[in-house]
CSV table of C-alpha atoms in Angstrom, one decimal:
chain,number,residue,atom,x,y,z
A,218,MET,CA,-6.6,26.9,-7.5
A,219,GLU,CA,-5.6,25.6,-10.9
A,220,SER,CA,-6.4,22.3,-11.8
A,221,VAL,CA,-2.7,21.8,-11.7
A,222,SER,CA,0.5,22.6,-9.4
A,223,ALA,CA,2.6,25.8,-10.5
A,224,CYS,CA,5.4,23.5,-10.2
A,225,SER,CA,4.6,20.9,-12.7
A,226,LYS,CA,5.0,24.3,-14.7
A,227,LEU,CA,8.5,24.5,-14.5
A,228,ASN,CA,11.3,24.3,-17.3
A,229,LYS,CA,11.6,20.7,-17.2
A,230,THR,CA,14.7,21.2,-19.3
A,231,LEU,CA,16.8,22.9,-18.0
A,232,ARG,CA,16.1,21.0,-15.5
A,233,GLN,CA,17.3,18.5,-17.0
A,234,HIS,CA,20.6,20.0,-17.9
A,235,TYR,CA,21.1,19.6,-14.2
A,236,LEU,CA,20.5,15.7,-14.0
A,237,ASN,CA,22.7,14.6,-16.6
A,238,LEU,CA,25.6,17.0,-15.3
A,239,PRO,CA,28.1,13.6,-13.6
A,240,GLN,CA,28.5,13.3,-9.9
A,241,GLY,CA,32.1,12.1,-9.9
A,242,GLY,CA,31.5,8.8,-8.0
A,243,LYS,CA,29.0,9.9,-5.6
A,244,CYS,CA,25.3,8.2,-5.2
A,245,GLN,CA,22.9,9.7,-4.1
A,246,VAL,CA,20.5,8.3,-1.3
A,247,THR,CA,16.8,9.2,-0.4
A,248,TYR,CA,15.9,7.1,2.5
A,249,ILE,CA,11.5,6.9,3.0
A,250,TRP,CA,9.5,6.5,5.8
A,251,ILE,CA,6.0,6.7,6.9
A,252,ASP,CA,5.2,9.5,9.2
A,253,GLY,CA,3.2,9.8,12.1
A,254,SER,CA,0.0,9.9,10.2
A,255,GLY,CA,0.9,6.1,9.4
A,256,GLU,CA,-0.6,7.2,6.1
A,257,GLY,CA,1.8,10.2,5.1
A,258,LEU,CA,6.1,9.2,3.6
A,259,ARG,CA,8.3,11.0,4.5
A,260,ASN,CA,11.9,11.6,2.3
A,261,LYS,CA,15.3,13.4,2.6
A,262,THR,CA,18.5,12.4,0.6
A,263,ARG,CA,22.2,12.6,1.5
A,264,THR,CA,25.2,11.9,-0.3
A,265,LEU,CA,27.2,8.1,-0.1
A,266,ASP,CA,31.2,8.2,-1.4
A,267,GLU,CA,30.3,5.3,-3.7
A,268,GLU,CA,26.8,3.4,-4.8
A,269,PRO,CA,26.0,1.2,-2.1
A,270,LYS,CA,26.2,-2.7,-3.2
A,271,SER,CA,23.5,-4.2,-0.5
A,272,ILE,CA,21.4,-2.6,2.0
A,273,ALA,CA,24.1,-3.1,4.4
A,274,ASP,CA,25.8,-0.7,3.0
A,275,ILE,CA,23.9,2.0,4.2
A,276,PRO,CA,24.4,4.3,6.9
A,277,GLU,CA,21.1,4.8,9.5
A,278,TRP,CA,20.4,8.5,9.7
A,279,ASN,CA,18.2,10.5,11.7
A,280,PHE,CA,15.8,13.3,11.5
A,281,ASP,CA,13.2,15.5,13.7
A,282,GLY,CA,10.6,13.5,14.9
A,283,SER,CA,8.9,16.8,16.2
A,284,SER,CA,8.0,18.0,13.0
A,285,THR,CA,6.3,14.8,11.8
A,286,ASP,CA,4.1,14.0,14.4
A,287,GLN,CA,6.3,11.0,15.6
A,288,SER,CA,8.1,12.6,18.5
A,289,LYS,CA,8.1,15.9,21.1
A,290,GLY,CA,10.2,18.6,19.9
A,291,SER,CA,12.1,18.0,23.7
A,292,ASP,CA,13.3,14.8,22.9
A,293,SER,CA,12.6,14.8,18.3
A,294,ASP,CA,16.0,12.9,17.0
A,295,MET,CA,13.9,9.5,15.1
A,296,TYR,CA,17.1,6.4,13.8
A,297,LEU,CA,16.2,5.6,10.0
A,298,VAL,CA,17.1,2.3,9.7
A,299,PRO,CA,17.0,1.1,6.3
A,300,VAL,CA,15.1,-2.2,5.3
A,301,GLN,CA,15.3,-2.0,2.0
A,302,MET,CA,17.1,-1.0,-1.4
A,303,PHE,CA,15.8,0.0,-4.6
A,304,ARG,CA,17.0,2.3,-7.9
A,305,ASP,CA,16.1,5.2,-8.2
A,306,PRO,CA,14.1,6.2,-11.6
A,307,PHE,CA,13.7,9.9,-10.8
A,308,ILE,CA,17.2,10.9,-10.7
A,309,LEU,CA,18.7,7.7,-12.4
A,310,ASP,CA,21.2,4.9,-11.8
A,311,PRO,CA,23.6,4.9,-9.7
A,312,ASN,CA,21.2,6.2,-7.4
A,313,LYS,CA,19.1,4.7,-4.5
A,314,LEU,CA,15.7,4.4,-2.6
A,315,VAL,CA,15.7,3.4,0.5
A,316,LEU,CA,12.8,2.2,2.9
A,317,CYS,CA,13.4,2.6,6.4
A,318,GLU,CA,11.9,1.6,10.0
A,319,VAL,CA,11.4,4.4,12.0
A,320,LEU,CA,13.0,3.8,15.9
A,321,LYS,CA,12.5,6.6,18.8
A,322,TYR,CA,15.0,7.7,20.8
A,323,ASN,CA,15.6,4.8,23.2
A,324,ARG,CA,15.6,2.5,19.3
A,325,GLU,CA,12.1,0.9,20.3
A,326,PRO,CA,9.4,1.0,17.5
A,327,ALA,CA,7.9,4.4,16.9
A,328,GLU,CA,3.5,4.0,17.1
A,329,THR,CA,3.8,3.6,13.0
A,330,ASN,CA,6.7,1.4,12.6
A,331,ARG,CA,4.6,-1.5,12.2
A,332,ARG,CA,7.3,-3.2,10.4
A,333,ILE,CA,8.8,-5.2,12.9
A,334,SER,CA,5.9,-7.3,14.4
A,335,CYS,CA,5.1,-8.0,10.7
A,336,ASN,CA,8.6,-9.3,10.1
A,337,LYS,CA,8.7,-11.4,13.6
A,338,VAL,CA,5.3,-13.1,12.3
A,339,MET,CA,6.5,-13.4,8.7
A,340,GLU,CA,9.5,-15.1,10.4
A,341,ALA,CA,7.6,-17.1,12.8
A,342,THR,CA,5.7,-18.7,9.2
A,343,LYS,CA,8.5,-19.4,7.2
A,344,GLU,CA,7.8,-23.1,6.6
A,345,HIS,CA,4.5,-22.2,5.4
A,346,CYS,CA,6.4,-20.1,2.1
A,347,VAL,CA,2.8,-17.5,2.3
A,348,TRP,CA,2.4,-15.4,-1.0
A,349,PHE,CA,0.4,-12.1,-1.4
A,350,GLY,CA,-0.5,-9.9,-3.8
A,351,MET,CA,-1.8,-6.6,-3.3
A,352,GLU,CA,-4.4,-4.7,-5.5
A,353,GLN,CA,-3.6,-1.1,-4.4
A,354,GLU,CA,-6.7,1.4,-6.2
A,355,TYR,CA,-6.3,5.0,-6.0
A,356,CYS,CA,-7.9,8.4,-7.6
A,357,LEU,CA,-6.2,11.3,-9.6
A,358,LEU,CA,-7.5,14.5,-8.0
A,359,SER,CA,-6.8,18.2,-9.2
A,360,MET,CA,-5.2,20.7,-6.6
A,361,ASP,CA,-7.9,21.6,-5.9
A,362,ARG,CA,-8.7,18.0,-4.7
A,363,TYR,CA,-11.6,17.1,-7.0
A,364,PRO,CA,-11.4,14.5,-9.0
A,365,TYR,CA,-9.2,14.6,-12.1
A,366,ARG,CA,-11.2,15.9,-15.3
A,367,TRP,CA,-14.5,15.9,-13.5
A,368,PRO,CA,-16.4,19.1,-14.4
A,369,LYS,CA,-16.3,21.6,-11.4
A,370,GLY,CA,-19.3,22.1,-9.6
A,371,GLY,CA,-20.7,18.4,-11.4
A,372,PHE,CA,-19.9,15.0,-12.5
A,373,PRO,CA,-19.3,12.8,-15.4
A,374,ARG,CA,-21.5,10.2,-16.9
A,375,PRO,CA,-22.1,7.6,-14.4
A,376,GLN,CA,-20.1,4.3,-14.1
A,377,GLY,CA,-19.9,1.7,-16.3
A,378,PRO,CA,-17.7,3.4,-19.2
A,379,TYR,CA,-14.9,3.8,-17.2
A,380,TYR,CA,-13.8,0.8,-16.1
A,381,CYS,CA,-10.4,-1.2,-18.0
A,382,ALA,CA,-11.5,2.1,-21.0
A,383,VAL,CA,-9.6,3.0,-24.1
A,384,GLY,CA,-10.8,6.6,-25.3
A,385,ALA,CA,-10.4,10.1,-24.3
A,386,ASP,CA,-13.4,10.2,-23.3
A,387,CYS,CA,-13.4,7.6,-20.6
A,388,VAL,CA,-9.6,7.2,-19.4
A,389,TYR,CA,-8.9,9.9,-17.5
A,390,GLY,CA,-4.6,10.1,-16.4
A,391,ARG,CA,-3.1,7.4,-18.6
A,392,ASP,CA,0.7,9.7,-18.8
A,393,ILE,CA,0.4,9.0,-14.8
A,394,VAL,CA,-0.4,5.4,-14.3
A,395,GLU,CA,1.9,4.3,-17.6
A,396,CYS,CA,5.0,6.2,-16.4
A,397,HIS,CA,4.0,5.4,-12.6
A,398,TYR,CA,4.4,1.7,-13.8
A,399,LYS,CA,7.8,2.3,-15.8
A,400,ALA,CA,9.5,3.7,-12.6
A,401,CYS,CA,8.1,1.2,-10.4
A,402,LEU,CA,9.8,-1.4,-13.3
A,403,TYR,CA,12.8,0.3,-13.2
A,404,ALA,CA,13.5,0.7,-9.9
A,405,GLY,CA,13.2,-3.2,-9.2
A,406,ILE,CA,9.5,-2.9,-7.6
A,407,LYS,CA,7.6,-6.3,-7.9
A,408,ILE,CA,4.8,-4.8,-9.6
A,409,CYS,CA,2.6,-7.1,-11.8
A,410,GLY,CA,-0.4,-5.2,-13.6
A,411,THR,CA,-2.5,-2.0,-13.2
A,412,ASN,CA,-6.2,-0.9,-14.7
A,413,ALA,CA,-8.4,2.2,-14.6
A,414,GLU,CA,-11.2,1.4,-12.5
A,415,VAL,CA,-15.0,1.4,-12.1
A,416,MET,CA,-15.1,5.3,-10.8
A,417,PRO,CA,-13.7,7.8,-14.1
A,418,GLY,CA,-10.4,8.5,-12.5
A,419,GLN,CA,-9.9,6.2,-10.7
A,420,TRP,CA,-6.4,3.3,-11.0
A,421,GLU,CA,-5.6,0.7,-9.9
A,422,PHE,CA,-2.1,-0.9,-9.9
A,423,GLN,CA,-1.0,-4.7,-8.3
A,424,VAL,CA,2.1,-5.8,-6.1
A,425,GLY,CA,2.8,-9.5,-6.1
A,426,PRO,CA,3.3,-11.9,-5.8
A,427,CYS,CA,5.4,-11.4,-2.9
A,428,GLU,CA,6.4,-13.7,-0.2
A,429,GLY,CA,6.4,-12.4,3.4
A,430,ILE,CA,7.1,-9.2,4.3
A,431,ASP,CA,8.5,-7.9,1.0
A,432,VAL,CA,5.0,-7.8,-0.4
A,433,ALA,CA,4.2,-4.5,2.1
A,434,ASP,CA,7.8,-3.1,1.6
A,435,HIS,CA,7.5,-3.2,-2.3
A,436,LEU,CA,3.9,-1.2,-1.6
A,437,TRP,CA,4.9,1.1,0.2
A,438,VAL,CA,7.6,2.1,-2.2
A,439,ALA,CA,5.2,1.8,-4.9
A,440,ARG,CA,3.0,4.6,-3.2
A,441,PHE,CA,6.1,7.0,-2.7
A,442,ILE,CA,6.6,6.7,-6.6
A,443,LEU,CA,3.2,7.5,-7.4
A,444,HIS,CA,2.6,10.3,-5.1
A,445,ARG,CA,6.8,11.2,-6.9
A,446,VAL,CA,5.4,11.0,-10.3
A,447,CYS,CA,1.9,12.8,-9.6
A,448,GLU,CA,4.2,16.0,-8.2
A,449,ASP,CA,6.1,16.1,-11.7
A,450,PHE,CA,2.6,16.4,-13.6
A,451,GLY,CA,1.0,18.6,-11.2
A,452,LEU,CA,-1.6,16.3,-9.5
A,453,LEU,CA,-2.8,14.2,-6.8
A,454,ALA,CA,-3.2,10.9,-5.5
A,455,THR,CA,-5.4,10.1,-3.0
A,456,MET,CA,-5.8,6.6,-1.1
A,457,ASP,CA,-9.1,7.6,0.4
A,458,PRO,CA,-11.4,4.7,0.8
A,459,LYS,CA,-14.5,7.0,-0.7
A,460,PRO,CA,-13.2,9.9,-2.0
A,461,ILE,CA,-16.6,10.7,-3.6
A,462,GLU,CA,-19.8,10.7,-1.8
A,463,GLY,CA,-22.8,8.5,-3.7
A,464,ASN,CA,-23.5,6.1,-6.3
A,465,TRP,CA,-19.4,5.6,-6.9
A,466,ASN,CA,-17.0,3.1,-6.2
A,467,GLY,CA,-14.7,3.6,-3.1
A,468,SER,CA,-10.8,2.4,-2.9
A,469,GLY,CA,-9.7,-0.4,-1.1
A,470,CYS,CA,-6.7,-2.7,-0.9
A,471,HIS,CA,-7.9,-6.3,-1.6
A,472,THR,CA,-5.0,-8.9,-0.4
A,473,ASN,CA,-4.5,-11.9,-2.5
A,474,VAL,CA,-3.4,-14.6,-0.1
A,475,SER,CA,-2.1,-18.1,-0.3
A,476,THR,CA,0.1,-20.8,1.8
A,477,LYS,CA,2.2,-23.1,0.6
A,478,GLN,CA,-0.4,-26.0,1.3
A,479,MET,CA,-3.0,-24.1,-0.5
A,480,ARG,CA,-1.1,-24.1,-3.9
A,481,GLU,CA,-0.5,-27.8,-3.7
A,482,GLU,CA,-3.1,-30.4,-4.6
A,483,GLY,CA,-6.4,-30.4,-2.7
A,484,GLY,CA,-5.9,-26.6,-1.2
A,485,LEU,CA,-8.8,-25.5,-1.4
A,486,LYS,CA,-9.1,-27.5,2.1
A,487,TYR,CA,-7.0,-25.1,3.5
A,488,ILE,CA,-8.5,-22.3,1.7
A,489,GLU,CA,-11.7,-23.2,3.3
A,490,GLN,CA,-10.0,-23.4,7.2
A,491,ALA,CA,-8.6,-20.1,6.6
A,492,ILE,CA,-11.6,-18.2,5.9
A,493,GLU,CA,-13.4,-20.3,8.9
A,494,LYS,CA,-10.6,-19.2,11.0
A,495,LEU,CA,-11.3,-15.2,9.1
A,496,SER,CA,-15.0,-15.5,10.4
A,497,HIS,CA,-14.5,-15.7,13.7
A,498,ARG,CA,-11.9,-12.2,13.9
A,499,HIS,CA,-13.7,-10.1,11.7
A,500,GLN,CA,-14.3,-7.3,13.8
A,501,GLU,CA,-10.4,-7.3,15.1
A,502,HIS,CA,-9.4,-6.9,10.7
A,503,ILE,CA,-12.0,-4.5,9.9
A,504,SER,CA,-10.3,-2.4,13.0
A,505,VAL,CA,-6.6,-2.9,11.3
A,506,TYR,CA,-7.3,-3.0,8.0
A,507,ASP,CA,-7.6,1.1,7.5
A,508,PRO,CA,-5.0,4.2,9.6
A,509,ARG,CA,-8.4,4.7,11.7
A,510,GLY,CA,-9.8,1.3,13.2
A,511,GLY,CA,-12.8,1.0,10.8
A,512,GLU,CA,-13.5,4.6,10.8
A,513,ASP,CA,-12.4,5.1,6.7
A,514,ASN,CA,-13.7,1.8,5.8
A,515,LYS,CA,-17.4,2.4,7.4
A,516,ARG,CA,-17.7,5.0,4.4
A,517,ARG,CA,-17.1,2.2,1.5
A,518,LEU,CA,-17.7,-1.0,3.5
A,519,THR,CA,-21.5,-0.6,2.7
A,520,GLY,CA,-22.8,-4.0,1.1
A,521,LEU,CA,-22.8,-1.6,-2.3
A,522,HIS,CA,-20.4,-1.0,-5.1
A,523,GLU,CA,-19.1,-4.7,-5.2
A,524,THR,CA,-18.1,-4.3,-0.9
A,525,ALA,CA,-19.5,-6.7,1.8
A,526,ASN,CA,-21.4,-4.7,4.5
A,527,ILE,CA,-18.8,-3.8,7.4
A,528,LYS,CA,-20.7,-5.5,10.0
A,529,ASP,CA,-21.2,-8.5,8.3
A,530,PHE,CA,-18.0,-11.4,7.2
A,531,SER,CA,-19.3,-13.1,4.4
A,532,HIS,CA,-17.2,-15.5,1.0
A,533,GLY,CA,-18.1,-16.9,-2.1
A,534,VAL,CA,-16.8,-17.7,-5.6
A,535,ALA,CA,-16.2,-15.2,-8.1
A,536,ASN,CA,-18.6,-13.1,-5.2
A,537,ARG,CA,-17.2,-9.4,-5.7
A,538,GLY,CA,-19.8,-8.5,-2.6
A,539,ALA,CA,-18.0,-10.9,-0.3
A,540,SER,CA,-15.4,-10.3,2.5
A,541,ILE,CA,-13.4,-13.2,0.7
A,542,ARG,CA,-13.7,-13.6,-2.6
A,543,ILE,CA,-12.1,-17.0,-4.4
A,544,PRO,CA,-11.6,-16.8,-7.7
A,545,ARG,CA,-13.8,-18.9,-9.7
A,546,GLN,CA,-10.6,-21.2,-11.4
A,547,VAL,CA,-9.0,-21.5,-8.0
A,548,GLY,CA,-12.9,-23.6,-7.3
A,549,GLN,CA,-12.3,-25.7,-10.5
A,550,ASP,CA,-9.1,-26.5,-9.7
A,551,GLY,CA,-9.1,-27.1,-6.4
A,552,ARG,CA,-6.2,-25.1,-5.4
A,553,GLY,CA,-4.8,-21.7,-5.3
A,554,TYR,CA,-5.6,-18.6,-3.1
A,555,PHE,CA,-8.5,-16.1,-1.8
A,556,GLU,CA,-8.7,-12.7,-1.8
A,557,ASP,CA,-9.6,-10.6,1.0
A,558,ARG,CA,-11.7,-7.5,-0.3
A,559,ARG,CA,-12.2,-6.0,3.2
A,560,PRO,CA,-8.5,-3.7,3.4
A,561,ALA,CA,-8.8,0.1,2.6
A,562,ALA,CA,-6.7,1.4,0.1
A,563,ASN,CA,-5.3,3.5,2.6
A,564,CYS,CA,-4.0,0.6,5.2
A,565,ASP,CA,-1.3,-0.1,6.2
A,566,PRO,CA,0.2,-3.4,4.3
A,567,TYR,CA,2.2,-4.4,7.3
A,568,SER,CA,-1.0,-4.7,9.7
A,569,VAL,CA,-3.3,-6.1,6.5
A,570,ALA,CA,-0.3,-8.9,6.1
A,571,GLU,CA,0.7,-9.9,10.0
A,572,ALA,CA,-3.1,-9.7,10.9
A,573,ILE,CA,-3.7,-12.5,7.5
A,574,VAL,CA,-1.1,-14.5,8.6
A,575,ARG,CA,-1.7,-14.6,13.0
A,576,THR,CA,-5.5,-15.2,11.7
A,577,CYS,CA,-4.8,-17.9,9.7
A,578,LEU,CA,-1.5,-19.4,10.8
A,579,LEU,CA,-0.7,-18.7,14.5
A,580,GLU,CA,-4.4,-18.8,15.8
A,581,GLY,CA,-4.7,-21.0,18.4
A,582,GLU,CA,-0.8,-22.3,19.1
A,583,ASP,CA,0.1,-20.7,22.4
A,584,GLY,CA,-4.1,-21.3,23.3
A,585,GLU,CA,-5.4,-18.0,23.4
A,586,ASN,CA,-6.9,-16.0,20.7
A,587,LYS,CA,-6.2,-13.0,21.5
A,588,PRO,CA,-7.1,-9.8,20.1
A,589,PHE,CA,-4.8,-7.2,18.3
A,590,CYS,CA,-3.7,-4.2,20.3
A,591,TYR,CA,-0.4,-5.4,19.2
A,592,LEU,CA,-1.0,-3.5,15.9
A,593,GLN,CA,-3.4,-0.6,16.9
A,594,ASN,CA,-4.1,0.5,20.3
A,595,LEU,CA,-8.1,0.5,19.2
A,596,ASN,CA,-11.3,0.1,20.6
A,597,PHE,CA,-12.7,-3.0,18.9
A,598,GLY,CA,-16.2,-2.5,20.2
A,599,SER,CA,-16.5,0.6,18.4
A,600,VAL,CA,-16.5,-0.2,14.9
A,601,VAL,CA,-18.7,-3.1,14.0
A,602,GLY,CA,-21.4,-3.0,16.7
């Protein structure tokens, strides 16, 4: 199998001729949604008579849910409900990318539509002004699903020279990273940085700070843009938490969190209170920090390679081997934010954000300590025994 896809070798100059043709005032809108796997993204495009000024100008649409593992063929129509609009960095203005929620035929949320419950929690805690920053790690793969530029059947030099590196012997795939960054900025994604990671061919981008539901909306569309950029270059991006077994780092989605109280003078006290609450819900959080109830994260959270063991909860200042890290500057300033290092790279950011806010801000308000069954239908006892 070739390292890059055959489609990436097509004549892009010829393609540009068609992209430059006038649209006659029409607008192409690409609807994006999460499929039945809870990880995959789907999309399709329609024409609107004019450029939409806001999300309210974009009509609902539908799709065949039996082809995305979201319904049976006998009742397969699913609704696409637009929730966030972005500029299209691939076919440019006035065209749009639109993130959508998925509803079933009865207008109940699809099983992998976790945005609705997340948004309810964010609205209920709006006075806390919760800010998030998510660090999305991923690995670039050739079409044979082996890491890009790794020797076929072998391995590159051990980890060490690749993190934040420069030079052709250490950096694999910077063209894709820079194109993705520019495309996100053009689209209006709140991307705030990027860097090469510890494993060769592994990268990270950061989204945030965003308040409430926005962090998950922006991260999902940033993932879509990454896959589209990789498509143009003929490579793949994987969010698998442990793409290569052995002495190689896994991929996470470290989640940085702060409330208004945490950011103010004396905020460290509220950070410590939140961490204490998180310590009592470790098992439930692990269960919603990847799409398979913690099974994916088992391969990554081993206590090695800058992770805590999946069975144990820990925290510390500047400790990248802990479940929760308090940055050193936060410890010195006595205010700021904390970093939850447990979410897997392939997590659903809606589930992660909702779980953190429920535990830190809503736990105990109704006098009960309920499990997160509203997020996923999981057997918590099977994950962190």
